[in-house]
Amino acid sequence: MTVTVRFAPSPTGNIHIGNARTALFNWLFAARHKGRFIQRFDDTDQARSKQEYANAILYDLHWLGIYPDRTEYQSRRFDRYDAAVERLKAAGLLYPCYETQEELELRRKVRLSRKLPPVYGREALALTSEETAALEAEGRRPHWRFLLPNFPAGEPENPERTEIAWADIVRGDETVDLASVSDPVLVREDGTYLYTLPSVVDDIDMGVTHVIRGDDHVTNTGVQIALFRALGAEPPTFGHHNLLTTATGEGLSKRTGALSVGSLRDQGIEPMAVASLAVLTGTSEAIAAVPTMSELAERFDPAAASKSAAKFDPADLVALNHTLLKDMPFAEARDRLGVLGISGDKAEPFWLAVRGNVDSVQDAATWWCILRDGPAETPEFGDEDRDYVRTAFDLLPEEPWDRSTWKQWTEAVKAETGRKGKPLFLPLRLALTGREAGPELADLLPLLDREGTLARRP
Ligand code: GLU
């Protein structure tokens, strides 16, 4: 069977690096098994879901290097969920309940005070048809709960320990005791669906073989495995990865926009810096800037993720970004440099000269302007340094210039002036670039050429 995974965010905001972790775990797993990746939008909450968020999520995924084989929207599949509801009702596994939130809360307190597990007590199963009619006459509408298989035959009022076990591809052997959870509400009073049922119906219909998601869903998995079986399907394999938190241990939220994939892109962080950190944080693998998705796929082992939350430090992104940029071939940067106006014969040697000194590809534009137009501010020299720089400029070699010109020039300058080390090169660097640090001058000189260099004579 073809390995089939899905990434299933609700399109209620922009995805952050923690969501990217889930998407990438799925994508890399599929890559390793030559499988398929389904992009599924969990948009049953039609009030909060927006197409513009779905579009933005697809854009972010493409930017990261994830190309779904298929895209699905739950909002277009209600007939399938309705059919599943009918099937469960016919099997006596979905029952109507009329309690309000306040009533449920009161019951929960009573159960706790009696040292009973604070789960739903299935009181609605005991309603007589007269009682139901009376509730309906009051204007109440039912919500529908799935009867969990956690009781001896014919005795739903007597739940007993019932372990649902699975071999989690991230966490190893897992169990959930179905007596410790309430019968889940699958359909609300207003007929809308909660996430639990549509997800299972989709996973069945779409042939999902592996559900890889955050470990906040471990308990859901116990319930959903029961639901797969109630719908006559074999449950898929599950994997629950640890969640990323901020450096101070807070969870990430789609709503706040913190560490959103889009904001990292705007800061000039490379997609593979985001992907490397999103995948390798909180695993036994060392964090490294992995330059391509296929190399990351080779390194990826879902079982390497630890069980505890993984603290994520945005400062690491900057460091990984530098590493990726420093080795980035021109071909990879070319299009983005072109957008910045960096093109022509000099674009490639320019990129190779500056890539080790930029925080982002965009940042290269600063150096392009310095080389084209001169230092942003005219450097100030004391008398002695100005005389020195003028003398040095008089010694500039004739063209053609290449990488060896710098050495040739500075040797002549050294012989003439007796300067060496920093006092020799720093004033020259300042005169040429207006900055005290930057790319190798040996690389910059041929880009400036003789005329451009002479134009910088103080
Ligand atoms: N919409 C759910 C979420 O974002 C999907 C969980 C799942 O992968 O099943 O948490």
mmCIF file of C-alpha atoms in Angstrom, residues 21-260:
data_model
loop_
_atom_site.group_PDB
_atom_site.id
_atom_site.type_symbol
_atom_site.label_atom_id
_atom_site.label_comp_id
_atom_site.label_asym_id
_atom_site.label_seq_id
_atom_site.Cartn_x
_atom_site.Cartn_y
_atom_site.Cartn_z
ATOM 1 C CA ARG A 21 7.276 20.813 12.089
ATOM 2 C CA THR A 22 4.120 18.715 11.667
ATOM 3 C CA ALA A 23 3.981 19.388 7.928
ATOM 4 C CA LEU A 24 7.657 18.506 7.537
ATOM 5 C CA PHE A 25 7.449 15.341 9.622
ATOM 6 C CA ASN A 26 4.738 14.208 7.224
ATOM 7 C CA TRP A 27 6.516 15.382 4.090
ATOM 8 C CA LEU A 28 9.845 13.807 5.050
ATOM 9 C CA PHE A 29 8.164 10.591 6.096
ATOM 10 C CA ALA A 30 6.412 10.436 2.728
ATOM 11 C CA ALA A 31 9.701 11.260 0.979
ATOM 12 C CA ARG A 32 11.474 8.423 2.735
ATOM 13 C CA HIS A 33 8.765 5.954 1.779
ATOM 14 C CA LYS A 34 8.059 7.308 -1.694
ATOM 15 C CA GLY A 35 4.597 8.092 -0.458
ATOM 16 C CA ARG A 36 1.913 10.703 -1.071
ATOM 17 C CA PHE A 37 1.194 13.864 0.880
ATOM 18 C CA ILE A 38 -2.347 15.168 1.159
ATOM 19 C CA GLN A 39 -2.970 18.743 2.168
ATOM 20 C CA ARG A 40 -6.241 18.722 4.082
ATOM 21 C CA PHE A 41 -7.906 21.834 5.404
ATOM 22 C CA ASP A 42 -9.925 21.196 8.552
ATOM 23 C CA ASP A 43 -12.393 23.977 7.879
ATOM 24 C CA THR A 44 -15.580 22.613 9.400
ATOM 25 C CA ASP A 45 -15.648 25.729 11.575
ATOM 26 C CA GLN A 46 -16.829 27.914 8.748
ATOM 27 C CA ALA A 47 -17.023 31.066 10.834
ATOM 28 C CA ARG A 48 -13.314 31.056 11.697
ATOM 29 C CA SER A 49 -11.900 29.406 8.583
ATOM 30 C CA LYS A 50 -10.903 31.608 5.658
ATOM 31 C CA GLN A 51 -9.821 30.803 2.128
ATOM 32 C CA GLU A 52 -7.127 33.468 2.366
ATOM 33 C CA TYR A 53 -5.530 31.543 5.242
ATOM 34 C CA ALA A 54 -5.714 28.300 3.251
ATOM 35 C CA ASN A 55 -4.011 30.059 0.332
ATOM 36 C CA ALA A 56 -1.363 31.492 2.640
ATOM 37 C CA ILE A 57 -0.724 28.048 4.129
ATOM 38 C CA LEU A 58 -0.260 26.545 0.659
ATOM 39 C CA TYR A 59 2.124 29.370 -0.182
ATOM 40 C CA ASP A 60 4.116 28.787 3.002
ATOM 41 C CA LEU A 61 4.314 25.062 2.284
ATOM 42 C CA HIS A 62 5.592 25.674 -1.242
ATOM 43 C CA TRP A 63 8.117 28.117 0.104
ATOM 44 C CA LEU A 64 9.351 25.463 2.519
ATOM 45 C CA GLY A 65 9.622 22.949 -0.335
ATOM 46 C CA ILE A 66 6.470 20.928 0.336
ATOM 47 C CA TYR A 67 4.347 20.179 -2.713
ATOM 48 C CA PRO A 68 1.110 18.375 -1.836
ATOM 49 C CA ASP A 69 -0.088 15.636 -4.176
ATOM 50 C CA ARG A 70 -3.675 16.543 -3.411
ATOM 51 C CA THR A 71 -5.572 19.287 -1.571
ATOM 52 C CA GLU A 72 -8.865 18.692 0.206
ATOM 53 C CA TYR A 73 -11.308 20.860 2.139
ATOM 54 C CA GLN A 74 -13.537 19.336 4.799
ATOM 55 C CA SER A 75 -16.177 21.969 4.095
ATOM 56 C CA ARG A 76 -16.771 20.260 0.730
ATOM 57 C CA ARG A 77 -17.301 16.838 2.232
ATOM 58 C CA PHE A 78 -20.263 17.217 4.596
ATOM 59 C CA ASP A 79 -22.246 14.536 2.751
ATOM 60 C CA ARG A 80 -19.562 12.014 3.704
ATOM 61 C CA TYR A 81 -19.758 13.000 7.380
ATOM 62 C CA ASP A 82 -23.570 12.898 7.290
ATOM 63 C CA ALA A 83 -23.374 9.352 5.911
ATOM 64 C CA ALA A 84 -21.007 8.316 8.717
ATOM 65 C CA VAL A 85 -23.392 9.826 11.268
ATOM 66 C CA GLU A 86 -26.262 7.773 9.870
ATOM 67 C CA ARG A 87 -24.152 4.662 10.025
ATOM 68 C CA LEU A 88 -23.205 5.266 13.663
ATOM 69 C CA LYS A 89 -26.781 6.082 14.626
ATOM 70 C CA ALA A 90 -28.030 2.908 12.959
ATOM 71 C CA ALA A 91 -25.463 0.930 14.957
ATOM 72 C CA GLY A 92 -26.630 2.593 18.192
ATOM 73 C CA LEU A 93 -23.206 4.195 18.641
ATOM 74 C CA LEU A 94 -24.263 7.833 18.425
ATOM 75 C CA TYR A 95 -26.756 9.092 20.968
ATOM 76 C CA PRO A 96 -28.483 12.419 21.553
ATOM 77 C CA CYS A 97 -27.701 14.474 24.664
ATOM 78 C CA TYR A 98 -29.388 17.654 25.868
ATOM 79 C CA GLU A 99 -27.244 18.928 28.723
ATOM 80 C CA THR A 100 -26.149 22.546 28.759
ATOM 81 C CA GLN A 101 -22.538 23.469 29.582
ATOM 82 C CA GLU A 102 -23.633 24.553 33.074
ATOM 83 C CA GLU A 103 -25.382 21.253 33.744
ATOM 84 C CA LEU A 104 -22.328 19.336 32.587
ATOM 85 C CA GLU A 105 -20.039 21.429 34.755
ATOM 86 C CA LEU A 106 -22.216 20.811 37.811
ATOM 87 C CA ARG A 107 -22.206 17.056 37.188
ATOM 88 C CA ARG A 108 -18.457 17.110 36.771
ATOM 89 C CA LYS A 109 -18.073 18.724 40.195
ATOM 90 C CA VAL A 110 -20.387 16.189 41.773
ATOM 91 C CA ARG A 111 -18.406 13.317 40.247
ATOM 92 C CA LEU A 112 -15.130 14.792 41.444
ATOM 93 C CA SER A 113 -16.491 15.166 44.968
ATOM 94 C CA ARG A 114 -17.470 11.471 44.856
ATOM 95 C CA LYS A 115 -13.989 10.575 43.642
ATOM 96 C CA LEU A 116 -15.368 9.377 40.321
ATOM 97 C CA PRO A 117 -13.485 10.149 37.087
ATOM 98 C CA PRO A 118 -14.738 13.516 35.773
ATOM 99 C CA VAL A 119 -16.118 12.088 32.557
ATOM 100 C CA TYR A 120 -19.589 12.225 31.080
ATOM 101 C CA GLY A 121 -21.830 9.795 32.998
ATOM 102 C CA ARG A 122 -23.995 8.802 30.011
ATOM 103 C CA GLU A 123 -27.121 10.092 31.751
ATOM 104 C CA ALA A 124 -28.694 10.836 28.361
ATOM 105 C CA LEU A 125 -28.779 7.127 27.534
ATOM 106 C CA ALA A 126 -31.376 6.703 30.277
ATOM 107 C CA LEU A 127 -33.756 9.363 28.949
ATOM 108 C CA THR A 128 -37.250 8.056 28.261
ATOM 109 C CA SER A 129 -39.035 9.127 25.108
ATOM 110 C CA GLU A 130 -41.306 11.345 27.255
ATOM 111 C CA GLU A 131 -38.306 13.074 28.799
ATOM 112 C CA THR A 132 -36.759 13.578 25.384
ATOM 113 C CA ALA A 133 -40.005 14.992 24.038
ATOM 114 C CA ALA A 134 -40.213 17.370 27.007
ATOM 115 C CA LEU A 135 -36.652 18.604 26.413
ATOM 116 C CA GLU A 136 -37.374 19.117 22.731
ATOM 117 C CA ALA A 137 -40.591 20.958 23.645
ATOM 118 C CA GLU A 138 -38.441 23.323 25.771
ATOM 119 C CA GLY A 139 -36.637 24.176 22.546
ATOM 120 C CA ARG A 140 -33.527 22.138 23.267
ATOM 121 C CA ARG A 141 -31.702 20.497 20.386
ATOM 122 C CA PRO A 142 -29.482 17.479 20.887
ATOM 123 C CA HIS A 143 -25.755 17.250 20.507
ATOM 124 C CA TRP A 144 -24.527 13.779 19.619
ATOM 125 C CA ARG A 145 -22.028 11.667 21.494
ATOM 126 C CA PHE A 146 -20.128 8.620 20.295
ATOM 127 C CA LEU A 147 -20.582 5.662 22.642
ATOM 128 C CA LEU A 148 -17.053 4.553 23.445
ATOM 129 C CA PRO A 149 -16.551 0.782 23.587
ATOM 130 C CA ASN A 150 -15.457 0.736 27.235
ATOM 131 C CA PHE A 151 -18.090 -1.381 28.992
ATOM 132 C CA PRO A 152 -19.184 -5.004 29.353
ATOM 133 C CA ALA A 153 -21.768 -6.017 26.738
ATOM 134 C CA GLY A 154 -25.099 -4.323 27.352
ATOM 135 C CA GLU A 155 -23.900 -2.238 30.320
ATOM 136 C CA PRO A 156 -22.851 1.203 29.103
ATOM 137 C CA GLU A 157 -23.590 2.563 32.570
ATOM 138 C CA ASN A 158 -20.674 0.499 33.902
ATOM 139 C CA PRO A 159 -17.559 1.608 32.055
ATOM 140 C CA GLU A 160 -14.437 -0.402 32.797
ATOM 141 C CA ARG A 161 -10.761 0.001 32.041
ATOM 142 C CA THR A 162 -10.381 -0.535 28.297
ATOM 143 C CA GLU A 163 -6.967 0.021 26.842
ATOM 144 C CA ILE A 164 -6.536 1.031 23.276
ATOM 145 C CA ALA A 165 -2.949 0.337 22.304
ATOM 146 C CA TRP A 166 -0.885 1.268 19.274
ATOM 147 C CA ALA A 167 2.746 1.277 18.206
ATOM 148 C CA ASP A 168 3.461 4.957 17.793
ATOM 149 C CA ILE A 169 6.150 5.602 15.191
ATOM 150 C CA VAL A 170 7.496 8.469 17.286
ATOM 151 C CA ARG A 171 6.758 7.561 20.891
ATOM 152 C CA GLY A 172 6.823 3.780 20.824
ATOM 153 C CA ASP A 173 4.085 1.735 22.510
ATOM 154 C CA GLU A 174 1.194 3.916 23.645
ATOM 155 C CA THR A 175 -2.086 3.217 25.372
ATOM 156 C CA VAL A 176 -5.177 5.249 26.200
ATOM 157 C CA ASP A 177 -7.732 3.962 28.677
ATOM 158 C CA LEU A 178 -11.140 4.635 27.164
ATOM 159 C CA ALA A 179 -12.714 4.702 30.604
ATOM 160 C CA SER A 180 -10.732 7.848 31.334
ATOM 161 C CA VAL A 181 -12.370 9.847 28.541
ATOM 162 C CA SER A 182 -15.888 11.125 28.020
ATOM 163 C CA ASP A 183 -17.936 9.921 25.093
ATOM 164 C CA PRO A 184 -16.882 12.576 22.580
ATOM 165 C CA VAL A 185 -19.397 14.974 21.087
ATOM 166 C CA LEU A 186 -19.215 14.468 17.331
ATOM 167 C CA VAL A 187 -22.053 16.774 16.257
ATOM 168 C CA ARG A 188 -23.071 20.019 17.988
ATOM 169 C CA GLU A 189 -26.624 21.271 18.667
ATOM 170 C CA ASP A 190 -26.554 23.346 15.513
ATOM 171 C CA GLY A 191 -25.581 20.334 13.408
ATOM 172 C CA THR A 192 -21.966 21.403 12.915
ATOM 173 C CA TYR A 193 -19.145 18.900 13.226
ATOM 174 C CA LEU A 194 -16.352 18.854 15.710
ATOM 175 C CA TYR A 195 -12.992 17.755 14.365
ATOM 176 C CA THR A 196 -13.065 14.137 15.591
ATOM 177 C CA LEU A 197 -15.411 12.464 13.108
ATOM 178 C CA PRO A 198 -14.577 14.324 9.861
ATOM 179 C CA SER A 199 -10.911 13.580 10.423
ATOM 180 C CA VAL A 200 -11.542 9.841 10.722
ATOM 181 C CA VAL A 201 -13.922 9.774 7.745
ATOM 182 C CA ASP A 202 -11.341 11.587 5.621
ATOM 183 C CA ASP A 203 -8.502 9.354 6.722
ATOM 184 C CA ILE A 204 -10.583 6.341 5.697
ATOM 185 C CA ASP A 205 -11.827 7.799 2.387
ATOM 186 C CA MET A 206 -8.435 9.146 1.370
ATOM 187 C CA GLY A 207 -6.507 5.990 2.210
ATOM 188 C CA VAL A 208 -4.326 7.668 4.815
ATOM 189 C CA THR A 209 -1.867 5.070 6.081
ATOM 190 C CA HIS A 210 0.031 7.209 8.608
ATOM 191 C CA VAL A 211 -1.331 9.975 10.811
ATOM 192 C CA ILE A 212 1.587 12.054 12.040
ATOM 193 C CA ARG A 213 0.642 14.956 14.283
ATOM 194 C CA GLY A 214 1.455 16.747 17.511
ATOM 195 C CA ASP A 215 1.386 14.916 20.834
ATOM 196 C CA ASP A 216 -1.537 17.092 21.954
ATOM 197 C CA HIS A 217 -3.608 14.549 19.998
ATOM 198 C CA VAL A 218 -2.537 11.393 21.866
ATOM 199 C CA THR A 219 -5.828 11.065 23.768
ATOM 200 C CA ASN A 220 -7.814 11.809 20.605
ATOM 201 C CA THR A 221 -6.052 8.888 19.005
ATOM 202 C CA GLY A 222 -7.521 6.449 21.520
ATOM 203 C CA VAL A 223 -10.978 7.778 20.700
ATOM 204 C CA GLN A 224 -10.362 7.914 16.971
ATOM 205 C CA ILE A 225 -9.071 4.340 16.824
ATOM 206 C CA ALA A 226 -12.393 3.285 18.364
ATOM 207 C CA LEU A 227 -14.184 5.392 15.766
ATOM 208 C CA PHE A 228 -12.262 3.855 12.858
ATOM 209 C CA ARG A 229 -13.342 0.448 14.078
ATOM 210 C CA ALA A 230 -16.957 1.560 14.591
ATOM 211 C CA LEU A 231 -16.949 2.677 10.960
ATOM 212 C CA GLY A 232 -15.632 -0.700 9.869
ATOM 213 C CA ALA A 233 -12.112 0.480 9.012
ATOM 214 C CA GLU A 234 -8.674 -0.612 10.094
ATOM 215 C CA PRO A 235 -7.000 2.321 11.917
ATOM 216 C CA PRO A 236 -3.895 3.787 10.285
ATOM 217 C CA THR A 237 -0.495 3.886 11.937
ATOM 218 C CA PHE A 238 -0.034 6.863 14.267
ATOM 219 C CA GLY A 239 2.911 9.017 15.226
ATOM 220 C CA HIS A 240 2.818 11.900 17.708
ATOM 221 C CA HIS A 241 5.720 14.279 17.788
ATOM 222 C CA ASN A 242 6.601 16.631 20.619
ATOM 223 C CA LEU A 243 5.519 20.234 20.227
ATOM 224 C CA LEU A 244 7.797 23.229 19.859
ATOM 225 C CA THR A 245 7.620 25.934 22.489
ATOM 226 C CA THR A 246 9.235 29.352 22.690
ATOM 227 C CA ALA A 247 12.527 29.686 24.537
ATOM 228 C CA THR A 248 10.503 30.570 27.664
ATOM 229 C CA GLY A 249 8.380 27.445 27.308
ATOM 230 C CA GLU A 250 5.176 28.979 25.933
ATOM 231 C CA GLY A 251 3.196 27.236 23.235
ATOM 232 C CA LEU A 252 3.011 28.731 19.754
ATOM 233 C CA SER A 253 -0.310 29.935 18.411
ATOM 234 C CA LYS A 254 -1.564 30.509 14.887
ATOM 235 C CA ARG A 255 -3.516 33.462 16.169
ATOM 236 C CA THR A 256 -0.651 35.525 17.594
ATOM 237 C CA GLY A 257 1.437 35.310 14.422
ATOM 238 C CA ALA A 258 4.558 34.700 16.549
ATOM 239 C CA LEU A 259 7.219 32.820 14.629
ATOM 240 C CA SER A 260 4.908 32.503 11.661
#
